[in-house]
């Protein structure tokens, strides 16, 4: 199964997934959300928000912002 077929199986319109910019934006958005989730799990494991957790959280937010920007363009 190709990546396009996998995304089409999610129920989104085919025209949305036909644009490489949209697919790229969704992938960056997913990576950013994973980064945010990882930073929150790390903060819970360390039982505090230290510099590393804040840095990962900031990078995750920045990557999500880039993904949203790619989707908007």
PDB file of C-alpha atoms in Angstrom:
ATOM      1  CA  UNK A   1       0.000   0.000   0.000  1.00  0.00           C
ATOM      2  CA  UNK A   2       1.462   3.334  -0.977  1.00  0.00           C
ATOM      3  CA  UNK A   3       1.528   6.329   1.331  1.00  0.00           C
ATOM      4  CA  UNK A   4      -1.162   8.083  -0.729  1.00  0.00           C
ATOM      5  CA  UNK A   5      -3.496   5.104  -0.442  1.00  0.00           C
ATOM      6  CA  UNK A   6      -2.879   4.923   3.290  1.00  0.00           C
ATOM      7  CA  UNK A   7      -3.815   8.579   3.707  1.00  0.00           C
ATOM      8  CA  UNK A   8      -6.826   8.162   1.417  1.00  0.00           C
ATOM      9  CA  UNK A   9      -8.055   5.399   3.725  1.00  0.00           C
ATOM     10  CA  UNK A  10      -8.502   8.004   6.476  1.00  0.00           C
ATOM     11  CA  UNK A  11     -11.513   9.421   4.663  1.00  0.00           C
ATOM     12  CA  UNK A  12     -10.066  12.793   3.667  1.00  0.00           C
ATOM     13  CA  UNK A  13     -10.953  14.015   0.177  1.00  0.00           C
ATOM     14  CA  UNK A  14      -8.619  12.816  -2.551  1.00  0.00           C
ATOM     15  CA  UNK A  15      -7.894  16.324  -3.719  1.00  0.00           C
ATOM     16  CA  UNK A  16      -6.458  17.159  -0.287  1.00  0.00           C
ATOM     17  CA  UNK A  17      -3.961  14.303  -0.417  1.00  0.00           C
ATOM     18  CA  UNK A  18      -3.087  14.969  -4.060  1.00  0.00           C
ATOM     19  CA  UNK A  19      -1.172  18.101  -3.048  1.00  0.00           C
ATOM     20  CA  UNK A  20       2.381  17.308  -1.873  1.00  0.00           C
ATOM     21  CA  UNK A  21       2.291  20.469   0.264  1.00  0.00           C
ATOM     22  CA  UNK A  22      -0.710  19.174   2.209  1.00  0.00           C
ATOM     23  CA  UNK A  23       0.821  15.749   2.748  1.00  0.00           C
ATOM     24  CA  UNK A  24       4.072  17.360   3.853  1.00  0.00           C
ATOM     25  CA  UNK A  25       2.167  19.675   6.212  1.00  0.00           C
ATOM     26  CA  UNK A  26       0.291  16.797   7.826  1.00  0.00           C
ATOM     27  CA  UNK A  27       3.524  14.866   8.339  1.00  0.00           C
ATOM     28  CA  UNK A  28       5.243  17.878   9.955  1.00  0.00           C
ATOM     29  CA  UNK A  29       2.174  18.469  12.113  1.00  0.00           C
ATOM     30  CA  UNK A  30       2.236  14.839  13.277  1.00  0.00           C
ATOM     31  CA  UNK A  31       5.955  15.028  14.052  1.00  0.00           C
ATOM     32  CA  UNK A  32       5.396  18.235  16.026  1.00  0.00           C
ATOM     33  CA  UNK A  33       2.541  16.725  18.010  1.00  0.00           C
ATOM     34  CA  UNK A  34       4.696  13.693  18.776  1.00  0.00           C
ATOM     35  CA  UNK A  35       7.436  16.041  20.015  1.00  0.00           C
ATOM     36  CA  UNK A  36       4.991  17.878  22.266  1.00  0.00           C
ATOM     37  CA  UNK A  37       3.679  14.577  23.608  1.00  0.00           C
ATOM     38  CA  UNK A  38       7.196  13.297  24.212  1.00  0.00           C
ATOM     39  CA  UNK A  39       8.140  16.442  26.124  1.00  0.00           C
ATOM     40  CA  UNK A  40       5.065  16.134  28.353  1.00  0.00           C
ATOM     41  CA  UNK A  41       5.774  12.455  29.043  1.00  0.00           C
ATOM     42  CA  UNK A  42       9.392  13.321  29.828  1.00  0.00           C
ATOM     43  CA  UNK A  43       8.256  16.074  32.212  1.00  0.00           C
ATOM     44  CA  UNK A  44       6.003  13.609  33.986  1.00  0.00           C
ATOM     45  CA  UNK A  45       8.812  11.045  34.218  1.00  0.00           C
ATOM     46  CA  UNK A  46      11.239  13.630  35.603  1.00  0.00           C
ATOM     47  CA  UNK A  47       8.485  15.107  37.802  1.00  0.00           C
ATOM     48  CA  UNK A  48       9.457  18.637  36.770  1.00  0.00           C
ATOM     49  CA  UNK A  49       9.832  20.960  33.816  1.00  0.00           C
ATOM     50  CA  UNK A  50      13.552  21.497  33.333  1.00  0.00           C
ATOM     51  CA  UNK A  51      15.385  23.176  30.464  1.00  0.00           C
ATOM     52  CA  UNK A  52      15.395  20.083  28.275  1.00  0.00           C
ATOM     53  CA  UNK A  53      11.643  19.642  28.563  1.00  0.00           C
ATOM     54  CA  UNK A  54      11.015  23.315  27.777  1.00  0.00           C
ATOM     55  CA  UNK A  55      13.338  23.086  24.771  1.00  0.00           C
ATOM     56  CA  UNK A  56      11.572  19.982  23.434  1.00  0.00           C
ATOM     57  CA  UNK A  57       8.201  21.597  24.010  1.00  0.00           C
ATOM     58  CA  UNK A  58       9.288  24.706  22.122  1.00  0.00           C
ATOM     59  CA  UNK A  59      10.672  22.678  19.232  1.00  0.00           C
ATOM     60  CA  UNK A  60       7.454  20.639  19.058  1.00  0.00           C
ATOM     61  CA  UNK A  61       5.368  23.811  18.949  1.00  0.00           C
ATOM     62  CA  UNK A  62       7.625  25.292  16.272  1.00  0.00           C
ATOM     63  CA  UNK A  63       7.382  22.134  14.147  1.00  0.00           C
ATOM     64  CA  UNK A  64       3.576  22.145  14.529  1.00  0.00           C
ATOM     65  CA  UNK A  65       3.546  25.774  13.453  1.00  0.00           C
ATOM     66  CA  UNK A  66       5.567  24.881  10.367  1.00  0.00           C
ATOM     67  CA  UNK A  67       3.143  22.061   9.560  1.00  0.00           C
ATOM     68  CA  UNK A  68       0.167  24.403   9.872  1.00  0.00           C
ATOM     69  CA  UNK A  69       1.970  26.945   7.677  1.00  0.00           C
ATOM     70  CA  UNK A  70       2.559  24.239   5.037  1.00  0.00           C
ATOM     71  CA  UNK A  71      -1.130  23.305   5.174  1.00  0.00           C
ATOM     72  CA  UNK A  72      -2.176  26.931   4.780  1.00  0.00           C
ATOM     73  CA  UNK A  73       0.026  27.535   1.740  1.00  0.00           C
TER      74      UNK A  73
END
